[in-house]
Amino acid sequence: MIQRAVAQAQANIALIKYWGKRKENNAPATPSIGLCLEALTTTTSVERTSARRDSVMLDGQAARGEALRRIVAYVDAWRTAGLLEGNFHIASSNDFPTAAGLASSSSGFAALATGLGAFSRRPLSASRLAHWARRGSGSAARSIFGGLAYLATGQGSPAGLLAAPRDVPLGMVVCVVDAPQKSVGSREGMERSRAASPYYSSWTAQGRLDYRELAELVLEHFKPGRARLPAAAFRRLGELVESNCLAMHACMLATRPPLLYWAPATLAVLRAAAQWRGEGLAVYGTVDAGPHVALVCQQRDLARTAQLARELPGVARIIPSCPGAAARIIEQA
Ligand code: DP6
């Protein structure tokens, strides 16, 4: 019987966004696509304990309140399903600023599901692991697969790989902007939008169309050994990514009361990207439920994009990244 497993997963940032749920098992209302980033890693150790309760450390601090409750409820769901027995000590840390509101729940729950999976009484396929990751956080199901991964809405596999990391010639520069901590978390925010945004149904309809178009573009243009996309294909990808993100934010903004996640620097980075495009550098921005901007470019333009982004006022830190790997166990005893 194993006593300890250490898992790692990469955070992913959506190119086509998930914002809204169906009811059951945290299934999303629309399909989405995310790019896993090698520069954003969560490492989670899961250890059996003889203590009467689970305990959780997050970035070196004992978890309390809502954060603790959410993780214990999650492990409870595994126990109730008959997959786990006993209690666990869980210690998770990110190599990127967690409080900044980057996509930490994606790598967080992917690493946790992978770590718990090592203790499972029944073997779990990647698709079953993705099901469990999704129950923790929808976007986490994409981080199970690495590279470019989708999160589906239907009955079949909850998520899967669209293109392996080595076949994705894209890079991202995450721009952490100066802003106060975000106020409304994704889970609560998307429920508010579903209940009180007049644009919610237009957003979900558009999201489905955008998903289909990007999935087709990936199938057509992402080929093993191809170091970059044809310029027209990348332009189309970038336009889709930006428009899809802005449609999601339009839905958020129209929510009553409004969900306004942006800071002044968010807009400044998006405008800078538009200016650089005018000057010949193909780069597009996307924003999750927070103020930070992820700039999407072809990998050969990553260094130039990072250099320009670093100089923008209001950008506190940049994190350039190539595509990252699938969630995995790195140590087991
Ligand atoms: C805007 O996956 O964090 O980043 O399933 O409620 O945990 P829960 O939500 P979460 O939402 C991510 C929202 C998003 C878009 C995306 O990553 O697709």
Tab-separated table of C-alpha atoms and ligand atoms in Angstrom:
chain	number	residue	atom	x	y	z
A	1	MET	CA	0.000	0.000	0.000
A	2	ILE	CA	1.489	3.336	-0.928
A	3	GLN	CA	1.981	6.018	1.729
A	4	ARG	CA	2.875	9.089	-0.268
A	5	ALA	CA	2.573	10.350	-3.834
A	6	VAL	CA	3.753	13.624	-5.318
A	7	ALA	CA	1.987	14.928	-8.412
A	8	GLN	CA	2.655	17.837	-10.732
A	9	ALA	CA	0.394	19.650	-13.177
A	10	GLN	CA	0.648	22.737	-15.368
A	11	ALA	CA	-1.896	25.552	-15.188
A	12	ASN	CA	-3.767	26.191	-18.416
A	13	ILE	CA	-5.189	29.395	-19.831
A	14	ALA	CA	-8.247	29.123	-22.019
A	15	LEU	CA	-8.131	30.157	-25.679
A	16	ILE	CA	-11.870	29.438	-25.884
A	17	LYS	CA	-13.426	30.147	-22.500
A	18	TYR	CA	-15.599	28.184	-20.120
A	19	TRP	CA	-18.038	30.483	-18.326
A	20	GLY	CA	-21.269	28.847	-17.178
A	21	LYS	CA	-22.281	25.409	-15.957
A	22	ARG	CA	-24.852	22.733	-16.469
A	23	LYS	CA	-26.066	21.294	-13.214
A	24	GLU	CA	-24.443	17.901	-12.734
A	25	ASN	CA	-20.859	17.137	-11.622
A	26	ASN	CA	-19.601	20.611	-12.455
A	27	ALA	CA	-20.124	20.039	-16.204
A	28	PRO	CA	-19.649	23.202	-18.280
A	29	ALA	CA	-22.399	24.796	-20.364
A	30	THR	CA	-20.111	25.145	-23.382
A	31	PRO	CA	-16.949	23.374	-24.577
A	32	SER	CA	-13.629	25.156	-24.142
A	33	ILE	CA	-9.963	24.865	-25.134
A	34	GLY	CA	-6.954	25.651	-22.943
A	35	LEU	CA	-3.209	25.858	-23.413
A	36	CYS	CA	-1.186	24.264	-20.589
A	37	LEU	CA	1.890	26.302	-19.684
A	38	GLU	CA	5.218	24.800	-18.679
A	39	ALA	CA	6.111	27.909	-16.645
A	40	LEU	CA	3.131	27.538	-14.278
A	41	THR	CA	3.524	24.376	-12.180
A	42	THR	CA	1.655	23.112	-9.133
A	43	THR	CA	3.340	20.378	-7.061
A	44	THR	CA	1.097	18.484	-4.644
A	45	SER	CA	2.092	15.851	-2.149
A	46	VAL	CA	-0.593	13.512	-0.792
A	47	GLU	CA	0.275	11.433	2.255
A	48	ARG	CA	-1.688	8.966	4.349
A	49	THR	CA	-2.177	10.090	7.911
A	50	SER	CA	-3.444	8.393	11.037
A	51	ALA	CA	-4.961	11.742	12.127
A	52	ARG	CA	-8.744	11.879	12.458
A	53	ARG	CA	-9.081	14.554	9.791
A	54	ASP	CA	-7.545	15.576	6.507
A	55	SER	CA	-5.105	18.469	6.723
A	56	VAL	CA	-4.069	20.841	3.960
A	57	MET	CA	-1.090	23.164	3.451
A	58	LEU	CA	-1.236	25.675	0.603
A	59	ASP	CA	2.022	27.394	-0.327
A	60	GLY	CA	3.459	26.570	3.106
A	61	GLN	CA	0.472	27.834	5.154
A	62	ALA	CA	-2.184	25.686	6.865
A	63	ALA	CA	-5.398	26.084	4.836
A	64	ARG	CA	-8.455	27.320	6.729
A	65	GLY	CA	-12.017	28.428	6.063
A	66	GLU	CA	-13.441	28.091	2.584
A	67	ALA	CA	-10.177	26.877	0.990
A	68	LEU	CA	-9.932	23.984	3.489
A	69	ARG	CA	-13.632	23.185	3.273
A	70	ARG	CA	-13.519	22.951	-0.536
A	71	ILE	CA	-10.577	20.523	-0.546
A	72	VAL	CA	-11.910	18.318	2.274
A	73	ALA	CA	-15.325	18.146	0.560
A	74	TYR	CA	-13.496	17.135	-2.594
A	75	VAL	CA	-11.588	14.292	-0.891
A	76	ASP	CA	-14.894	13.274	0.760
A	77	ALA	CA	-16.429	12.844	-2.689
A	78	TRP	CA	-13.636	10.375	-3.581
A	79	ARG	CA	-14.231	8.480	-0.325
A	80	THR	CA	-17.998	8.405	-0.909
A	81	ALA	CA	-17.391	6.990	-4.395
A	82	GLY	CA	-15.428	4.145	-2.742
A	83	LEU	CA	-12.127	5.146	-4.379
A	84	LEU	CA	-10.272	6.167	-1.215
A	85	GLU	CA	-10.056	5.056	2.387
A	86	GLY	CA	-8.640	6.924	5.365
A	87	ASN	CA	-7.382	10.453	5.799
A	88	PHE	CA	-4.696	12.416	4.053
A	89	HIS	CA	-2.235	15.210	4.562
A	90	ILE	CA	-2.103	17.311	1.420
A	91	ALA	CA	0.582	19.924	0.743
A	92	SER	CA	0.377	21.938	-2.436
A	93	SER	CA	2.535	24.734	-3.763
A	94	ASN	CA	2.712	26.803	-6.909
A	95	ASP	CA	5.870	28.139	-8.553
A	96	PHE	CA	3.900	31.223	-9.631
A	97	PRO	CA	2.072	33.933	-7.672
A	98	THR	CA	-1.113	32.195	-6.453
A	99	ALA	CA	-2.702	35.262	-4.931
A	100	ALA	CA	-2.387	37.091	-8.245
A	101	GLY	CA	-5.411	35.142	-9.497
A	102	LEU	CA	-3.691	33.233	-12.269
A	103	ALA	CA	-5.267	29.964	-13.342
A	104	SER	CA	-4.219	28.165	-10.157
A	105	SER	CA	-7.359	26.063	-9.713
A	106	SER	CA	-6.642	24.359	-13.062
A	107	SER	CA	-3.222	23.034	-12.048
A	108	GLY	CA	-4.271	22.779	-8.388
A	109	PHE	CA	-7.109	20.324	-8.895
A	110	ALA	CA	-5.327	18.481	-11.726
A	111	ALA	CA	-2.347	17.826	-9.412
A	112	LEU	CA	-4.634	16.913	-6.510
A	113	ALA	CA	-6.736	14.506	-8.587
A	114	THR	CA	-3.551	12.898	-9.956
A	115	GLY	CA	-2.072	12.576	-6.458
A	116	LEU	CA	-5.292	11.096	-5.016
A	117	GLY	CA	-5.552	8.830	-8.060
A	118	ALA	CA	-2.314	7.127	-6.959
A	119	PHE	CA	-4.208	5.905	-3.851
A	120	SER	CA	-7.325	4.853	-5.752
A	121	ARG	CA	-8.666	1.379	-5.014
A	122	ARG	CA	-9.513	1.037	-8.704
A	123	PRO	CA	-7.217	2.076	-11.557
A	124	LEU	CA	-8.329	5.329	-13.177
A	125	SER	CA	-7.946	6.111	-16.889
A	126	ALA	CA	-6.942	9.652	-17.932
A	127	SER	CA	-10.572	10.247	-18.821
A	128	ARG	CA	-11.754	9.170	-15.320
A	129	LEU	CA	-9.054	11.347	-13.769
A	130	ALA	CA	-10.297	14.248	-15.889
A	131	HIS	CA	-13.811	13.579	-14.617
A	132	TRP	CA	-12.496	13.886	-11.050
A	133	ALA	CA	-10.354	16.909	-11.848
A	134	ARG	CA	-13.427	18.602	-13.345
A	135	ARG	CA	-15.395	17.997	-10.172
A	136	GLY	CA	-12.750	20.055	-8.377
A	137	SER	CA	-12.556	22.760	-11.021
A	138	GLY	CA	-13.738	22.658	-14.628
A	139	SER	CA	-10.531	24.037	-16.089
A	140	ALA	CA	-8.513	21.389	-14.173
A	141	ALA	CA	-9.793	18.654	-16.496
A	142	ARG	CA	-7.811	20.305	-19.327
A	143	SER	CA	-4.596	20.294	-17.237
A	144	ILE	CA	-4.788	16.489	-16.938
A	145	PHE	CA	-3.835	16.231	-20.630
A	146	GLY	CA	-1.241	18.983	-21.142
A	147	GLY	CA	-0.585	20.738	-24.481
A	148	LEU	CA	-3.747	22.038	-26.075
A	149	ALA	CA	-6.691	20.331	-24.378
A	150	TYR	CA	-10.465	20.588	-24.566
A	151	LEU	CA	-13.126	20.464	-21.891
A	152	ALA	CA	-16.356	19.000	-23.289
A	153	THR	CA	-19.973	19.341	-22.176
A	154	GLY	CA	-21.406	15.945	-23.013
A	155	GLN	CA	-21.744	12.478	-21.633
A	156	GLY	CA	-18.557	10.969	-23.111
A	157	SER	CA	-15.031	11.817	-22.051
A	158	PRO	CA	-15.121	15.074	-20.059
A	159	ALA	CA	-11.874	16.333	-21.591
A	160	GLY	CA	-9.093	15.293	-23.924
A	161	LEU	CA	-5.988	16.212	-25.856
A	162	LEU	CA	-6.283	18.280	-29.045
A	163	ALA	CA	-2.541	18.620	-29.671
A	164	ALA	CA	0.447	17.350	-27.666
A	165	PRO	CA	2.835	20.043	-26.341
A	166	ARG	CA	5.519	19.339	-28.975
A	167	ASP	CA	2.923	19.828	-31.748
A	168	VAL	CA	1.744	23.224	-30.475
A	169	PRO	CA	3.910	25.969	-32.013
A	170	LEU	CA	2.374	28.618	-29.735
A	171	GLY	CA	3.706	30.503	-26.736
A	172	MET	CA	2.139	32.734	-24.112
A	173	VAL	CA	3.431	35.692	-22.165
A	174	VAL	CA	1.401	36.026	-18.986
A	175	CYS	CA	1.354	39.682	-17.932
A	176	VAL	CA	0.668	40.041	-14.213
A	177	VAL	CA	-0.697	43.580	-13.912
A	178	ASP	CA	-0.890	45.907	-10.916
A	179	ALA	CA	-4.351	45.431	-9.443
A	180	PRO	CA	-6.055	44.662	-6.155
A	181	GLN	CA	-6.891	40.992	-5.542
A	182	LYS	CA	-9.920	39.789	-7.504
A	183	SER	CA	-13.212	40.002	-5.693
A	184	VAL	CA	-15.572	37.401	-7.169
A	185	GLY	CA	-14.219	33.889	-7.839
A	186	SER	CA	-14.989	32.074	-11.104
A	187	ARG	CA	-17.432	29.644	-9.528
A	188	GLU	CA	-19.624	32.325	-8.036
A	189	GLY	CA	-19.117	34.696	-10.962
A	190	MET	CA	-20.332	32.254	-13.598
A	191	GLU	CA	-23.393	31.401	-11.546
A	192	ARG	CA	-24.175	35.112	-11.251
A	193	SER	CA	-23.813	35.541	-15.025
A	194	ARG	CA	-26.104	32.584	-15.711
A	195	ALA	CA	-28.728	33.966	-13.380
A	196	ALA	CA	-28.456	37.679	-14.151
A	197	SER	CA	-26.681	38.511	-17.408
A	198	PRO	CA	-28.988	39.393	-20.302
A	199	TYR	CA	-26.165	38.273	-22.635
A	200	TYR	CA	-25.691	34.828	-21.102
A	201	SER	CA	-27.481	32.802	-23.784
A	202	SER	CA	-25.814	34.770	-26.616
A	203	TRP	CA	-22.465	34.141	-24.933
A	204	THR	CA	-22.995	30.380	-24.712
A	205	ALA	CA	-24.238	30.197	-28.324
A	206	GLN	CA	-21.182	32.141	-29.533
A	207	GLY	CA	-18.870	30.049	-27.333
A	208	ARG	CA	-20.026	26.863	-29.061
A	209	LEU	CA	-19.362	28.348	-32.508
A	210	ASP	CA	-15.935	29.631	-31.467
A	211	TYR	CA	-15.041	26.238	-30.014
A	212	ARG	CA	-15.944	24.445	-33.232
A	213	GLU	CA	-13.975	26.873	-35.368
A	214	LEU	CA	-10.833	26.677	-33.238
A	215	ALA	CA	-11.026	22.869	-32.957
A	216	GLU	CA	-11.228	22.658	-36.775
A	217	LEU	CA	-8.352	25.071	-37.198
A	218	VAL	CA	-6.216	22.986	-34.831
A	219	LEU	CA	-7.018	19.764	-36.696
A	220	GLU	CA	-6.119	21.382	-39.990
A	221	HIS	CA	-2.987	23.289	-39.049
A	222	PHE	CA	-1.308	21.725	-36.003
A	223	LYS	CA	0.947	19.042	-37.465
A	224	PRO	CA	3.816	17.081	-35.912
A	225	GLY	CA	7.120	18.771	-36.681
A	226	ARG	CA	5.562	22.056	-37.832
A	227	ALA	CA	7.512	24.819	-36.102
A	228	ARG	CA	4.980	27.538	-36.846
A	229	LEU	CA	1.503	28.074	-38.183
A	230	PRO	CA	0.901	29.713	-41.563
A	231	ALA	CA	0.452	33.453	-40.913
A	232	ALA	CA	-3.208	33.475	-42.003
A	233	ALA	CA	-4.055	30.517	-39.751
A	234	PHE	CA	-2.392	32.156	-36.747
A	235	ARG	CA	-4.186	35.434	-37.473
A	236	ARG	CA	-7.528	33.619	-37.509
A	237	LEU	CA	-6.640	31.803	-34.283
A	238	GLY	CA	-5.668	35.067	-32.590
A	239	GLU	CA	-8.816	36.881	-33.714
A	240	LEU	CA	-10.981	34.038	-32.432
A	241	VAL	CA	-9.164	33.935	-29.093
A	242	GLU	CA	-9.490	37.671	-28.533
A	243	SER	CA	-13.114	37.874	-29.676
A	244	ASN	CA	-14.133	34.894	-27.564
A	245	CYS	CA	-12.516	36.433	-24.497
A	246	LEU	CA	-14.185	39.798	-25.125
A	247	ALA	CA	-17.579	38.116	-25.602
A	248	MET	CA	-17.146	36.410	-22.227
A	249	HIS	CA	-16.235	39.727	-20.610
A	250	ALA	CA	-19.241	41.396	-22.261
A	251	CYS	CA	-21.411	38.740	-20.606
A	252	MET	CA	-19.628	39.345	-17.289
A	253	LEU	CA	-19.961	43.127	-17.557
A	254	ALA	CA	-23.676	42.886	-18.352
A	255	THR	CA	-24.274	40.757	-15.239
A	256	ARG	CA	-26.335	42.634	-12.651
A	257	PRO	CA	-24.581	43.655	-10.434
A	258	PRO	CA	-21.642	43.788	-12.891
A	259	LEU	CA	-18.554	41.605	-12.871
A	260	LEU	CA	-15.779	43.984	-13.862
A	261	TYR	CA	-12.512	42.072	-13.568
A	262	TRP	CA	-10.262	44.454	-15.480
A	263	ALA	CA	-7.796	46.996	-14.153
A	264	PRO	CA	-6.597	49.971	-16.229
A	265	ALA	CA	-3.447	48.019	-17.132
A	266	THR	CA	-5.574	45.163	-18.542
A	267	LEU	CA	-6.850	47.459	-21.263
A	268	ALA	CA	-3.403	49.001	-21.745
A	269	VAL	CA	-1.903	45.553	-22.513
A	270	LEU	CA	-4.718	44.672	-24.947
A	271	ARG	CA	-4.251	48.005	-26.717
A	272	ALA	CA	-0.492	47.502	-26.864
A	273	ALA	CA	-1.025	44.099	-28.518
A	274	ALA	CA	-3.222	45.756	-31.152
A	275	GLN	CA	-0.500	48.336	-31.775
A	276	TRP	CA	2.215	45.680	-32.115
A	277	ARG	CA	0.052	43.844	-34.619
A	278	GLY	CA	-0.116	47.052	-36.624
A	279	GLU	CA	3.684	47.072	-36.572
A	280	GLY	CA	3.922	43.489	-37.836
A	281	LEU	CA	4.178	41.389	-34.649
A	282	ALA	CA	1.338	38.842	-34.565
A	283	VAL	CA	0.196	38.791	-30.930
A	284	TYR	CA	-3.273	38.617	-29.355
A	285	GLY	CA	-4.511	38.955	-25.783
A	286	THR	CA	-6.839	36.928	-23.596
A	287	VAL	CA	-8.086	37.587	-20.059
A	288	ASP	CA	-9.636	35.156	-17.543
A	289	ALA	CA	-11.749	36.108	-14.521
A	290	GLY	CA	-9.152	38.564	-13.256
A	291	PRO	CA	-7.112	41.539	-14.450
A	292	HIS	CA	-4.082	39.755	-15.927
A	293	VAL	CA	-3.549	39.348	-19.658
A	294	ALA	CA	-2.061	36.332	-21.422
A	295	LEU	CA	-0.498	37.297	-24.753
A	296	VAL	CA	-0.655	34.535	-27.357
A	297	CYS	CA	1.965	34.389	-30.099
A	298	GLN	CA	3.875	31.978	-32.270
A	299	GLN	CA	6.789	30.438	-30.367
A	300	ARG	CA	9.416	32.130	-32.519
A	301	ASP	CA	7.951	35.510	-31.419
A	302	LEU	CA	7.951	34.647	-27.695
A	303	ALA	CA	11.187	36.431	-26.759
A	304	ARG	CA	10.241	39.606	-28.667
A	305	THR	CA	6.725	39.632	-27.177
A	306	ALA	CA	8.148	39.137	-23.666
A	307	GLN	CA	10.625	41.975	-24.176
A	308	LEU	CA	7.907	44.400	-25.295
A	309	ALA	CA	5.467	43.317	-22.556
A	310	ARG	CA	8.113	43.797	-19.840
A	311	GLU	CA	8.368	47.483	-20.730
A	312	LEU	CA	4.643	48.252	-20.461
A	313	PRO	CA	3.571	50.516	-17.599
A	314	GLY	CA	1.314	48.702	-15.100
A	315	VAL	CA	2.821	45.285	-15.844
A	316	ALA	CA	4.351	44.059	-12.565
A	317	ARG	CA	5.758	40.799	-13.837
A	318	ILE	CA	5.811	38.735	-16.996
A	319	ILE	CA	5.892	34.957	-17.302
A	320	PRO	CA	6.771	33.742	-20.812
A	321	SER	CA	5.951	30.121	-21.456
A	322	CYS	CA	5.929	27.318	-23.994
A	323	PRO	CA	3.251	24.590	-23.868
A	324	GLY	CA	3.370	22.341	-20.813
A	325	ALA	CA	3.084	18.616	-20.142
A	326	ALA	CA	0.254	16.434	-18.854
A	327	ALA	CA	-0.337	15.954	-15.124
A	328	ARG	CA	1.895	13.208	-13.703
A	329	ILE	CA	3.187	11.444	-10.598
A	330	ILE	CA	6.811	12.450	-9.966
A	331	GLU	CA	7.447	10.480	-6.767
A	332	GLN	CA	5.751	7.611	-5.009
A	333	ALA	CA	6.624	5.642	-1.863
B	1	DP6	C1	-12.571	32.431	-16.917
B	1	DP6	O1	-12.417	26.233	-13.837
B	1	DP6	O2	-11.973	28.091	-12.169
B	1	DP6	O3	-10.773	30.963	-16.364
B	1	DP6	O4	-15.233	24.909	-12.429
B	1	DP6	O5	-16.113	26.693	-10.958
B	1	DP6	O6	-13.816	25.807	-10.566
B	1	DP6	P1	-14.887	26.114	-11.576
B	1	DP6	O7	-14.322	27.251	-12.524
B	1	DP6	P2	-12.882	27.472	-13.177
B	1	DP6	O8	-13.293	28.570	-14.266
B	1	DP6	C2	-12.423	29.033	-15.246
B	1	DP6	C3	-13.013	30.238	-15.892
B	1	DP6	C4	-12.100	30.977	-16.838
B	1	DP6	C5	-12.170	30.414	-18.249
B	1	DP6	C6	-11.502	29.081	-18.483
B	1	DP6	O9	-10.483	28.752	-17.860
B	1	DP6	O10	-12.010	28.372	-19.382
